[in-house]
PDB file of C-alpha atoms in Angstrom:
ATOM      1  CA  UNK A   1      -0.256  -0.125  -0.178  1.00 78.00           C
ATOM      2  CA  UNK A   2       0.967   2.728  -0.720  1.00 95.00           C
ATOM      3  CA  UNK A   3      -1.522   4.718   2.066  1.00 94.00           C
ATOM      4  CA  UNK A   4      -1.167   8.712   2.550  1.00 92.00           C
ATOM      5  CA  UNK A   5       1.424   9.215  -0.283  1.00 98.00           C
ATOM      6  CA  UNK A   6       1.360  12.330  -2.196  1.00 98.00           C
ATOM      7  CA  UNK A   7       1.450  11.857  -5.625  1.00 98.00           C
ATOM      8  CA  UNK A   8       1.512  14.032  -8.655  1.00 98.00           C
ATOM      9  CA  UNK A   9       0.757  12.681 -11.865  1.00 98.00           C
ATOM     10  CA  UNK A  10       1.330  14.358 -15.610  1.00 98.00           C
ATOM     11  CA  UNK A  11      -0.805  13.888 -18.453  1.00 96.00           C
ATOM     12  CA  UNK A  12      -3.543  11.846 -16.310  1.00 96.00           C
ATOM     13  CA  UNK A  13      -6.912  12.559 -17.603  1.00 96.00           C
ATOM     14  CA  UNK A  14      -6.166   9.089 -20.261  1.00 93.00           C
ATOM     15  CA  UNK A  15      -4.023   6.999 -21.022  1.00 91.00           C
ATOM     16  CA  UNK A  16      -1.133   5.330 -19.165  1.00 93.00           C
ATOM     17  CA  UNK A  17      -1.328   8.388 -16.887  1.00 95.00           C
ATOM     18  CA  UNK A  18      -5.036   7.767 -16.097  1.00 96.00           C
ATOM     19  CA  UNK A  19      -3.712   3.812 -15.570  1.00 96.00           C
ATOM     20  CA  UNK A  20      -0.852   5.365 -12.960  1.00 97.00           C
ATOM     21  CA  UNK A  21      -3.797   7.156 -11.232  1.00 98.00           C
ATOM     22  CA  UNK A  22      -5.854   4.603 -10.419  1.00 98.00           C
ATOM     23  CA  UNK A  23      -3.826   1.926  -9.393  1.00 98.00           C
ATOM     24  CA  UNK A  24      -1.816   5.023  -6.919  1.00 98.00           C
ATOM     25  CA  UNK A  25      -5.590   5.614  -5.863  1.00 98.00           C
ATOM     26  CA  UNK A  26      -6.063   1.955  -5.211  1.00 97.00           C
ATOM     27  CA  UNK A  27      -3.092   1.593  -3.444  1.00 97.00           C
ATOM     28  CA  UNK A  28      -4.423   4.466  -1.224  1.00 97.00           C
ATOM     29  CA  UNK A  29      -2.334   7.354  -2.393  1.00 98.00           C
ATOM     30  CA  UNK A  30      -4.002  11.134  -2.475  1.00 98.00           C
ATOM     31  CA  UNK A  31      -3.301  12.185  -6.622  1.00 98.00           C
ATOM     32  CA  UNK A  32      -2.999  15.445  -8.195  1.00 98.00           C
ATOM     33  CA  UNK A  33      -3.478  15.286 -11.887  1.00 98.00           C
ATOM     34  CA  UNK A  34      -1.319  17.697 -13.804  1.00 98.00           C
ATOM     35  CA  UNK A  35      -2.810  18.214 -17.486  1.00 97.00           C
ATOM     36  CA  UNK A  36      -4.382  20.763 -19.642  1.00 95.00           C
ATOM     37  CA  UNK A  37      -7.329  18.599 -20.808  1.00 93.00           C
ATOM     38  CA  UNK A  38     -10.939  20.305 -18.676  1.00 93.00           C
ATOM     39  CA  UNK A  39     -13.457  18.355 -21.356  1.00 93.00           C
ATOM     40  CA  UNK A  40     -12.479  14.547 -19.698  1.00 95.00           C
ATOM     41  CA  UNK A  41     -11.548  16.081 -16.222  1.00 96.00           C
ATOM     42  CA  UNK A  42     -15.700  16.195 -15.365  1.00 93.00           C
ATOM     43  CA  UNK A  43     -16.468  13.012 -15.940  1.00 94.00           C
ATOM     44  CA  UNK A  44     -12.854  11.218 -14.525  1.00 96.00           C
ATOM     45  CA  UNK A  45     -14.009  13.146 -11.494  1.00 97.00           C
ATOM     46  CA  UNK A  46     -17.622  11.481 -11.345  1.00 96.00           C
ATOM     47  CA  UNK A  47     -16.128   8.119 -12.242  1.00 97.00           C
ATOM     48  CA  UNK A  48     -13.102   8.034  -9.575  1.00 98.00           C
ATOM     49  CA  UNK A  49     -15.594   9.604  -7.200  1.00 97.00           C
ATOM     50  CA  UNK A  50     -17.777   6.144  -7.559  1.00 97.00           C
ATOM     51  CA  UNK A  51     -15.031   3.945  -8.029  1.00 97.00           C
ATOM     52  CA  UNK A  52     -12.764   5.385  -4.711  1.00 97.00           C
ATOM     53  CA  UNK A  53     -15.532   6.996  -2.551  1.00 96.00           C
ATOM     54  CA  UNK A  54     -12.715   7.240  -0.282  1.00 95.00           C
ATOM     55  CA  UNK A  55      -9.963   8.784  -2.674  1.00 97.00           C
ATOM     56  CA  UNK A  56      -8.626  11.384  -2.810  1.00 98.00           C
ATOM     57  CA  UNK A  57      -7.908  13.214  -6.108  1.00 98.00           C
ATOM     58  CA  UNK A  58      -7.542  16.484  -7.352  1.00 98.00           C
ATOM     59  CA  UNK A  59      -7.023  18.440 -10.842  1.00 98.00           C
ATOM     60  CA  UNK A  60      -4.671  21.232 -11.598  1.00 98.00           C
ATOM     61  CA  UNK A  61      -4.599  22.859 -15.019  1.00 98.00           C
ATOM     62  CA  UNK A  62      -1.316  23.175 -16.546  1.00 98.00           C
ATOM     63  CA  UNK A  63       0.182  23.787 -20.392  1.00 97.00           C
ATOM     64  CA  UNK A  64       3.609  21.978 -19.350  1.00 97.00           C
ATOM     65  CA  UNK A  65       4.967  23.282 -23.037  1.00 96.00           C
ATOM     66  CA  UNK A  66       5.167  26.411 -21.034  1.00 97.00           C
ATOM     67  CA  UNK A  67       8.110  26.910 -17.956  1.00 97.00           C
ATOM     68  CA  UNK A  68       6.368  29.311 -15.868  1.00 98.00           C
ATOM     69  CA  UNK A  69       2.931  27.192 -15.957  1.00 98.00           C
ATOM     70  CA  UNK A  70       4.504  24.348 -14.813  1.00 98.00           C
ATOM     71  CA  UNK A  71       6.216  25.752 -12.077  1.00 98.00           C
ATOM     72  CA  UNK A  72       2.790  27.098 -11.247  1.00 98.00           C
ATOM     73  CA  UNK A  73       0.850  23.706 -11.822  1.00 98.00           C
ATOM     74  CA  UNK A  74       3.113  22.460  -9.238  1.00 98.00           C
ATOM     75  CA  UNK A  75       3.550  24.510  -6.470  1.00 98.00           C
ATOM     76  CA  UNK A  76      -0.331  24.902  -6.529  1.00 98.00           C
ATOM     77  CA  UNK A  77      -0.956  20.780  -6.417  1.00 98.00           C
ATOM     78  CA  UNK A  78       2.301  20.283  -3.653  1.00 98.00           C
ATOM     79  CA  UNK A  79       0.216  23.016  -1.376  1.00 98.00           C
ATOM     80  CA  UNK A  80      -3.214  21.012  -2.205  1.00 98.00           C
ATOM     81  CA  UNK A  81      -1.519  17.779  -1.481  1.00 98.00           C
ATOM     82  CA  UNK A  82       0.357  19.588   1.796  1.00 98.00           C
ATOM     83  CA  UNK A  83       3.873  17.784   0.713  1.00 98.00           C
ATOM     84  CA  UNK A  84       4.932  15.571  -2.238  1.00 98.00           C
ATOM     85  CA  UNK A  85       6.420  11.850  -2.487  1.00 98.00           C
ATOM     86  CA  UNK A  86       5.843  10.910  -5.570  1.00 98.00           C
ATOM     87  CA  UNK A  87       6.062  12.315  -9.631  1.00 98.00           C
ATOM     88  CA  UNK A  88       4.708  10.384 -12.345  1.00 98.00           C
ATOM     89  CA  UNK A  89       6.792  11.651 -15.073  1.00 98.00           C
ATOM     90  CA  UNK A  90       4.496  10.862 -17.801  1.00 96.00           C
ATOM     91  CA  UNK A  91       2.669  13.378 -19.879  1.00 94.00           C
ATOM     92  CA  UNK A  92       3.716  12.819 -23.800  1.00 92.00           C
ATOM     93  CA  UNK A  93       2.143  12.964 -27.081  1.00 89.00           C
ATOM     94  CA  UNK A  94       3.073  11.542 -30.724  1.00 82.00           C
ATOM     95  CA  UNK A  95       3.188  14.035 -33.190  1.00 80.00           C
ATOM     96  CA  UNK A  96       6.110  13.056 -35.480  1.00 79.00           C
ATOM     97  CA  UNK A  97       4.810  15.611 -38.258  1.00 77.00           C
ATOM     98  CA  UNK A  98       5.899  18.117 -35.358  1.00 83.00           C
ATOM     99  CA  UNK A  99       9.472  17.409 -34.166  1.00 85.00           C
ATOM    100  CA  UNK A 100      10.122  19.978 -32.758  1.00 91.00           C
ATOM    101  CA  UNK A 101       6.757  19.679 -30.451  1.00 92.00           C
ATOM    102  CA  UNK A 102       7.499  16.142 -29.515  1.00 91.00           C
ATOM    103  CA  UNK A 103      10.597  16.810 -28.329  1.00 95.00           C
ATOM    104  CA  UNK A 104       9.039  20.148 -25.857  1.00 97.00           C
ATOM    105  CA  UNK A 105       6.986  18.075 -24.713  1.00 96.00           C
ATOM    106  CA  UNK A 106       8.476  14.219 -24.620  1.00 96.00           C
ATOM    107  CA  UNK A 107      12.074  15.559 -23.446  1.00 97.00           C
ATOM    108  CA  UNK A 108      12.319  19.103 -22.644  1.00 98.00           C
ATOM    109  CA  UNK A 109       9.129  19.225 -20.473  1.00 98.00           C
ATOM    110  CA  UNK A 110      10.238  15.809 -19.040  1.00 97.00           C
ATOM    111  CA  UNK A 111      13.389  16.606 -17.666  1.00 98.00           C
ATOM    112  CA  UNK A 112      11.937  20.751 -16.537  1.00 98.00           C
ATOM    113  CA  UNK A 113       9.214  18.292 -14.541  1.00 98.00           C
ATOM    114  CA  UNK A 114      12.256  15.920 -12.688  1.00 98.00           C
ATOM    115  CA  UNK A 115      13.419  19.144 -11.444  1.00 98.00           C
ATOM    116  CA  UNK A 116      10.703  20.355 -10.727  1.00 98.00           C
ATOM    117  CA  UNK A 117      10.156  17.403  -8.302  1.00 98.00           C
ATOM    118  CA  UNK A 118      13.489  17.095  -7.324  1.00 98.00           C
ATOM    119  CA  UNK A 119      13.484  20.839  -5.434  1.00 98.00           C
ATOM    120  CA  UNK A 120       9.457  19.942  -4.296  1.00 98.00           C
ATOM    121  CA  UNK A 121      10.981  16.853  -2.446  1.00 98.00           C
ATOM    122  CA  UNK A 122      14.501  17.210  -1.580  1.00 98.00           C
ATOM    123  CA  UNK A 123      16.192  16.820   1.592  1.00 98.00           C
ATOM    124  CA  UNK A 124      18.406  19.433   1.085  1.00 97.00           C
ATOM    125  CA  UNK A 125      15.789  21.769   1.096  1.00 96.00           C
ATOM    126  CA  UNK A 126      13.896  20.440   4.091  1.00 97.00           C
ATOM    127  CA  UNK A 127      11.701  18.014   2.521  1.00 97.00           C
ATOM    128  CA  UNK A 128      11.511  14.075   3.098  1.00 96.00           C
ATOM    129  CA  UNK A 129      12.738  12.373  -0.642  1.00 98.00           C
ATOM    130  CA  UNK A 130      10.886  10.710  -3.062  1.00 98.00           C
ATOM    131  CA  UNK A 131      10.491   9.161  -5.834  1.00 98.00           C
ATOM    132  CA  UNK A 132      10.152   9.778  -9.713  1.00 98.00           C
ATOM    133  CA  UNK A 133       9.230   7.939 -12.901  1.00 98.00           C
ATOM    134  CA  UNK A 134       9.714   8.877 -16.077  1.00 97.00           C
ATOM    135  CA  UNK A 135       7.642   7.037 -18.979  1.00 95.00           C
ATOM    136  CA  UNK A 136      10.278   6.191 -21.371  1.00 93.00           C
ATOM    137  CA  UNK A 137       8.338   3.706 -23.160  1.00 84.00           C
ATOM    138  CA  UNK A 138      10.038   0.936 -25.529  1.00 83.00           C
ATOM    139  CA  UNK A 139      10.590   3.519 -27.938  1.00 80.00           C
ATOM    140  CA  UNK A 140      13.444   4.614 -25.095  1.00 84.00           C
ATOM    141  CA  UNK A 141      15.711   1.615 -25.630  1.00 82.00           C
ATOM    142  CA  UNK A 142      14.952   0.812 -29.463  1.00 78.00           C
ATOM    143  CA  UNK A 143      14.484   2.472 -32.638  1.00 73.00           C
ATOM    144  CA  UNK A 144      10.914   1.634 -33.850  1.00 70.00           C
ATOM    145  CA  UNK A 145      10.583   3.746 -36.945  1.00 68.00           C
ATOM    146  CA  UNK A 146       9.362   7.648 -34.890  1.00 78.00           C
ATOM    147  CA  UNK A 147      12.498   9.598 -35.026  1.00 85.00           C
ATOM    148  CA  UNK A 148      11.895  11.946 -32.728  1.00 87.00           C
ATOM    149  CA  UNK A 149       9.553  10.410 -30.590  1.00 88.00           C
ATOM    150  CA  UNK A 150      12.262   7.590 -30.185  1.00 90.00           C
ATOM    151  CA  UNK A 151      15.359  10.459 -29.800  1.00 93.00           C
ATOM    152  CA  UNK A 152      13.149  12.051 -27.294  1.00 94.00           C
ATOM    153  CA  UNK A 153      12.563   9.187 -25.084  1.00 94.00           C
ATOM    154  CA  UNK A 154      16.275   7.716 -25.373  1.00 94.00           C
ATOM    155  CA  UNK A 155      17.256  11.462 -24.217  1.00 95.00           C
ATOM    156  CA  UNK A 156      14.806  10.592 -21.349  1.00 96.00           C
ATOM    157  CA  UNK A 157      16.298   6.936 -20.314  1.00 94.00           C
ATOM    158  CA  UNK A 158      19.055   8.336 -20.158  1.00 94.00           C
ATOM    159  CA  UNK A 159      18.587  11.572 -18.523  1.00 96.00           C
ATOM    160  CA  UNK A 160      17.566   9.176 -15.984  1.00 95.00           C
ATOM    161  CA  UNK A 161      20.084   6.614 -15.665  1.00 93.00           C
ATOM    162  CA  UNK A 162      23.044  10.282 -15.452  1.00 94.00           C
ATOM    163  CA  UNK A 163      21.030  11.546 -12.513  1.00 92.00           C
ATOM    164  CA  UNK A 164      21.888   8.606 -11.200  1.00 88.00           C
ATOM    165  CA  UNK A 165      25.398   8.938 -11.777  1.00 90.00           C
ATOM    166  CA  UNK A 166      26.124  12.087 -10.051  1.00 91.00           C
ATOM    167  CA  UNK A 167      28.130  11.650  -7.369  1.00 86.00           C
ATOM    168  CA  UNK A 168      26.385  12.263  -3.942  1.00 92.00           C
ATOM    169  CA  UNK A 169      22.517  13.265  -5.549  1.00 95.00           C
ATOM    170  CA  UNK A 170      20.792  10.009  -3.790  1.00 95.00           C
ATOM    171  CA  UNK A 171      22.196  10.843  -0.637  1.00 94.00           C
ATOM    172  CA  UNK A 172      22.148  14.815  -0.624  1.00 96.00           C
ATOM    173  CA  UNK A 173      18.342  14.985  -1.756  1.00 97.00           C
ATOM    174  CA  UNK A 174      17.179  11.784  -0.992  1.00 97.00           C
ATOM    175  CA  UNK A 175      14.925  11.427  -4.313  1.00 98.00           C
ATOM    176  CA  UNK A 176      14.959   8.111  -6.682  1.00 97.00           C
ATOM    177  CA  UNK A 177      14.592   8.623 -10.179  1.00 97.00           C
ATOM    178  CA  UNK A 178      13.830   5.733 -12.540  1.00 97.00           C
ATOM    179  CA  UNK A 179      12.697   5.437 -16.253  1.00 96.00           C
ATOM    180  CA  UNK A 180       9.350   2.809 -17.242  1.00 94.00           C
ATOM    181  CA  UNK A 181       9.674   1.318 -20.495  1.00 92.00           C
ATOM    182  CA  UNK A 182       6.511   0.014 -21.948  1.00 90.00           C
ATOM    183  CA  UNK A 183       5.817  -2.074 -24.971  1.00 85.00           C
ATOM    184  CA  UNK A 184       2.444  -1.276 -26.710  1.00 77.00           C
ATOM    185  CA  UNK A 185      -0.031  -0.144 -24.137  1.00 80.00           C
ATOM    186  CA  UNK A 186      -3.677  -0.319 -25.200  1.00 63.00           C
ATOM    187  CA  UNK A 187      -4.113   3.609 -25.140  1.00 58.00           C
ATOM    188  CA  UNK A 188      -5.875   6.194 -27.960  1.00 59.00           C
ATOM    189  CA  UNK A 189      -2.587   7.076 -28.298  1.00 52.00           C
ATOM    190  CA  UNK A 190      -1.375   3.397 -29.285  1.00 49.00           C
ATOM    191  CA  UNK A 191      -3.993   3.566 -32.032  1.00 50.00           C
ATOM    192  CA  UNK A 192      -3.688   6.815 -33.339  1.00 51.00           C
ATOM    193  CA  UNK A 193      -2.850   6.172 -36.984  1.00 47.00           C
ATOM    194  CA  UNK A 194      -2.371   9.381 -39.073  1.00 49.00           C
ATOM    195  CA  UNK A 195      -0.032  12.073 -38.556  1.00 51.00           C
ATOM    196  CA  UNK A 196      -1.755  15.775 -39.538  1.00 53.00           C
ATOM    197  CA  UNK A 197       0.179  17.652 -42.467  1.00 51.00           C
ATOM    198  CA  UNK A 198       2.725  20.560 -42.477  1.00 53.00           C
ATOM    199  CA  UNK A 199       4.891  22.115 -43.866  1.00 54.00           C
ATOM    200  CA  UNK A 200       7.855  20.182 -42.228  1.00 54.00           C
ATOM    201  CA  UNK A 201       6.052  16.874 -42.968  1.00 53.00           C
ATOM    202  CA  UNK A 202       5.546  18.386 -47.090  1.00 55.00           C
ATOM    203  CA  UNK A 203       9.356  19.259 -46.270  1.00 53.00           C
ATOM    204  CA  UNK A 204      10.459  16.143 -45.383  1.00 56.00           C
ATOM    205  CA  UNK A 205       8.881  13.032 -47.585  1.00 54.00           C
ATOM    206  CA  UNK A 206      10.143  10.263 -45.537  1.00 60.00           C
ATOM    207  CA  UNK A 207       8.377  11.112 -42.791  1.00 61.00           C
ATOM    208  CA  UNK A 208       5.019  10.051 -44.783  1.00 61.00           C
ATOM    209  CA  UNK A 209       7.082   6.757 -43.959  1.00 66.00           C
ATOM    210  CA  UNK A 210       6.011   6.256 -40.916  1.00 63.00           C
ATOM    211  CA  UNK A 211       2.195   6.405 -40.757  1.00 62.00           C
ATOM    212  CA  UNK A 212       2.497   3.406 -43.065  1.00 65.00           C
ATOM    213  CA  UNK A 213       5.102   1.821 -40.321  1.00 63.00           C
ATOM    214  CA  UNK A 214       2.947   2.781 -37.371  1.00 61.00           C
ATOM    215  CA  UNK A 215      -0.208   1.230 -38.697  1.00 62.00           C
ATOM    216  CA  UNK A 216       1.856  -1.723 -39.719  1.00 64.00           C
ATOM    217  CA  UNK A 217       2.795  -2.140 -35.956  1.00 60.00           C
ATOM    218  CA  UNK A 218      -0.476  -1.527 -34.775  1.00 60.00           C
ATOM    219  CA  UNK A 219      -2.677  -3.958 -37.478  1.00 62.00           C
ATOM    220  CA  UNK A 220      -0.300  -6.978 -35.917  1.00 60.00           C
ATOM    221  CA  UNK A 221      -1.245  -6.774 -32.764  1.00 59.00           C
ATOM    222  CA  UNK A 222      -4.717  -6.947 -31.434  1.00 58.00           C
ATOM    223  CA  UNK A 223      -6.087  -5.233 -28.534  1.00 63.00           C
ATOM    224  CA  UNK A 224      -5.714  -8.496 -27.005  1.00 64.00           C
ATOM    225  CA  UNK A 225      -2.014  -8.185 -27.502  1.00 70.00           C
ATOM    226  CA  UNK A 226      -1.540  -5.167 -25.798  1.00 80.00           C
ATOM    227  CA  UNK A 227      -0.648  -4.287 -21.703  1.00 88.00           C
ATOM    228  CA  UNK A 228      -4.214  -4.123 -20.616  1.00 88.00           C
ATOM    229  CA  UNK A 229      -4.281   0.168 -18.389  1.00 85.00           C
ATOM    230  CA  UNK A 230      -4.357  -1.631 -15.051  1.00 90.00           C
ATOM    231  CA  UNK A 231      -1.580  -3.784 -15.767  1.00 91.00           C
ATOM    232  CA  UNK A 232       0.620  -0.614 -16.522  1.00 92.00           C
ATOM    233  CA  UNK A 233      -0.327   1.086 -13.169  1.00 95.00           C
ATOM    234  CA  UNK A 234       0.092  -1.920 -11.262  1.00 95.00           C
ATOM    235  CA  UNK A 235       4.092  -1.909 -12.851  1.00 95.00           C
ATOM    236  CA  UNK A 236       4.749   2.128 -11.790  1.00 97.00           C
ATOM    237  CA  UNK A 237       3.300   1.034  -8.361  1.00 98.00           C
ATOM    238  CA  UNK A 238       5.644  -2.105  -7.950  1.00 97.00           C
ATOM    239  CA  UNK A 239       8.697   0.403  -9.381  1.00 97.00           C
ATOM    240  CA  UNK A 240       7.897   3.110  -6.562  1.00 98.00           C
ATOM    241  CA  UNK A 241       7.650   0.220  -4.274  1.00 97.00           C
ATOM    242  CA  UNK A 242      11.423  -1.197  -5.086  1.00 96.00           C
ATOM    243  CA  UNK A 243      13.306   1.384  -2.660  1.00 95.00           C
ATOM    244  CA  UNK A 244      16.540  -0.230  -3.836  1.00 94.00           C
ATOM    245  CA  UNK A 245      15.961   1.309  -8.141  1.00 95.00           C
ATOM    246  CA  UNK A 246      17.255   4.142  -8.657  1.00 95.00           C
ATOM    247  CA  UNK A 247      18.968   5.087 -12.106  1.00 94.00           C
ATOM    248  CA  UNK A 248      16.884   2.258 -13.802  1.00 93.00           C
ATOM    249  CA  UNK A 249      14.665   1.737 -16.471  1.00 93.00           C
ATOM    250  CA  UNK A 250      12.432  -1.460 -15.665  1.00 93.00           C
ATOM    251  CA  UNK A 251      11.195  -2.980 -18.788  1.00 91.00           C
ATOM    252  CA  UNK A 252       7.785  -4.535 -19.506  1.00 90.00           C
ATOM    253  CA  UNK A 253       7.242  -5.001 -23.659  1.00 84.00           C
ATOM    254  CA  UNK A 254       4.255  -7.701 -23.518  1.00 79.00           C
ATOM    255  CA  UNK A 255       1.605  -8.998 -21.177  1.00 75.00           C
ATOM    256  CA  UNK A 256       2.845 -12.254 -21.976  1.00 78.00           C
ATOM    257  CA  UNK A 257       5.909 -11.361 -19.962  1.00 82.00           C
ATOM    258  CA  UNK A 258       5.610 -12.869 -16.627  1.00 82.00           C
ATOM    259  CA  UNK A 259       8.100 -10.365 -15.262  1.00 89.00           C
ATOM    260  CA  UNK A 260       9.722  -6.723 -15.539  1.00 91.00           C
ATOM    261  CA  UNK A 261      13.050  -6.244 -15.875  1.00 85.00           C
ATOM    262  CA  UNK A 262      15.838  -3.399 -15.207  1.00 91.00           C
ATOM    263  CA  UNK A 263      17.837  -2.625 -18.529  1.00 86.00           C
ATOM    264  CA  UNK A 264      21.350  -3.937 -18.536  1.00 77.00           C
ATOM    265  CA  UNK A 265      23.658  -1.122 -19.520  1.00 69.00           C
ATOM    266  CA  UNK A 266      26.730  -1.760 -20.920  1.00 60.00           C
ATOM    267  CA  UNK A 267      29.032   1.417 -20.779  1.00 55.00           C
ATOM    268  CA  UNK A 268      32.114   2.387 -22.786  1.00 49.00           C
ATOM    269  CA  UNK A 269      34.894  -0.314 -22.240  1.00 45.00           C
TER     270      UNK A 269
END
C-alpha cells in the first residue's frame, strides 16, 4: 500500500497516466493530476468518485509546454496535497509531423518536471525525499521507426541513468529517479495512425513513411496483445515500491512477459 503518500501525475486524465493514477488511488495514495484536458476532468471526477469513494484526487490545469505554467501548477498541487512523495512524469505526445513539438513535450518538459519534482522533495531543502518515475516507453531503448519520438525517449532513459551517476545525488536529495519502458499499451495514443499535415511533413518526405510503419505495427497486434492499462499502472506501483532502484529503466514489453526486468546498461570499455 501507498497509504497517505502524495503523488503528482502529469498527463493523468487519459492513457497510461490515467492507469497509473487509478493504481495509485487503489493503493491509498493521494493524487493530483496535472493536465490541460479540462473536458476530460468532469467525467473522470464522477467516475473516480464512484470507483474510489474514499479516494483523494485533485486536478490542476497546466500547459506543460510552458515553463511558468508548469512551475505554478506544481506549486499549487504541492499546496493542495500538503507535501509530495511521488512524481509520475508521464505526459507525452506522438506527433512526428511536428518534431520540435514532440521534443518539447517528450524530453524538455520531462526534464523540467523532474527538476521541479526534485526541488519539491529534496532533503537538502527540508523535505523528505521521494520518487520520480519518467515514462520512457520501449521507444527509449529501441528504434521503432518514429524518429523524434524515439530520440526524445532515448533522451529520457539517458537522463534517468545520468542523474543517478552524479556522485552524492541521492545522499543529498533523497530522491530516486527511474524510468518505465513499456511496450504497446492499449491507449488512444497507440491507436492513433495518421499524422496531421504540416510544412515540415511536406519538406521531409521520409516522414510520410512513419504513418505506414505505425499502421503496420498496430495492425499486427490485436487489442488483446497489448498491455492492459490496469497492468501498466500496477507496474508503476511496483517500481515505486522498489526502494533499491535508482537510475533504472524498468522494461515490460509484452503482457505475456511474466515479470518486468531492469535494462542492463553496458558503458564504453
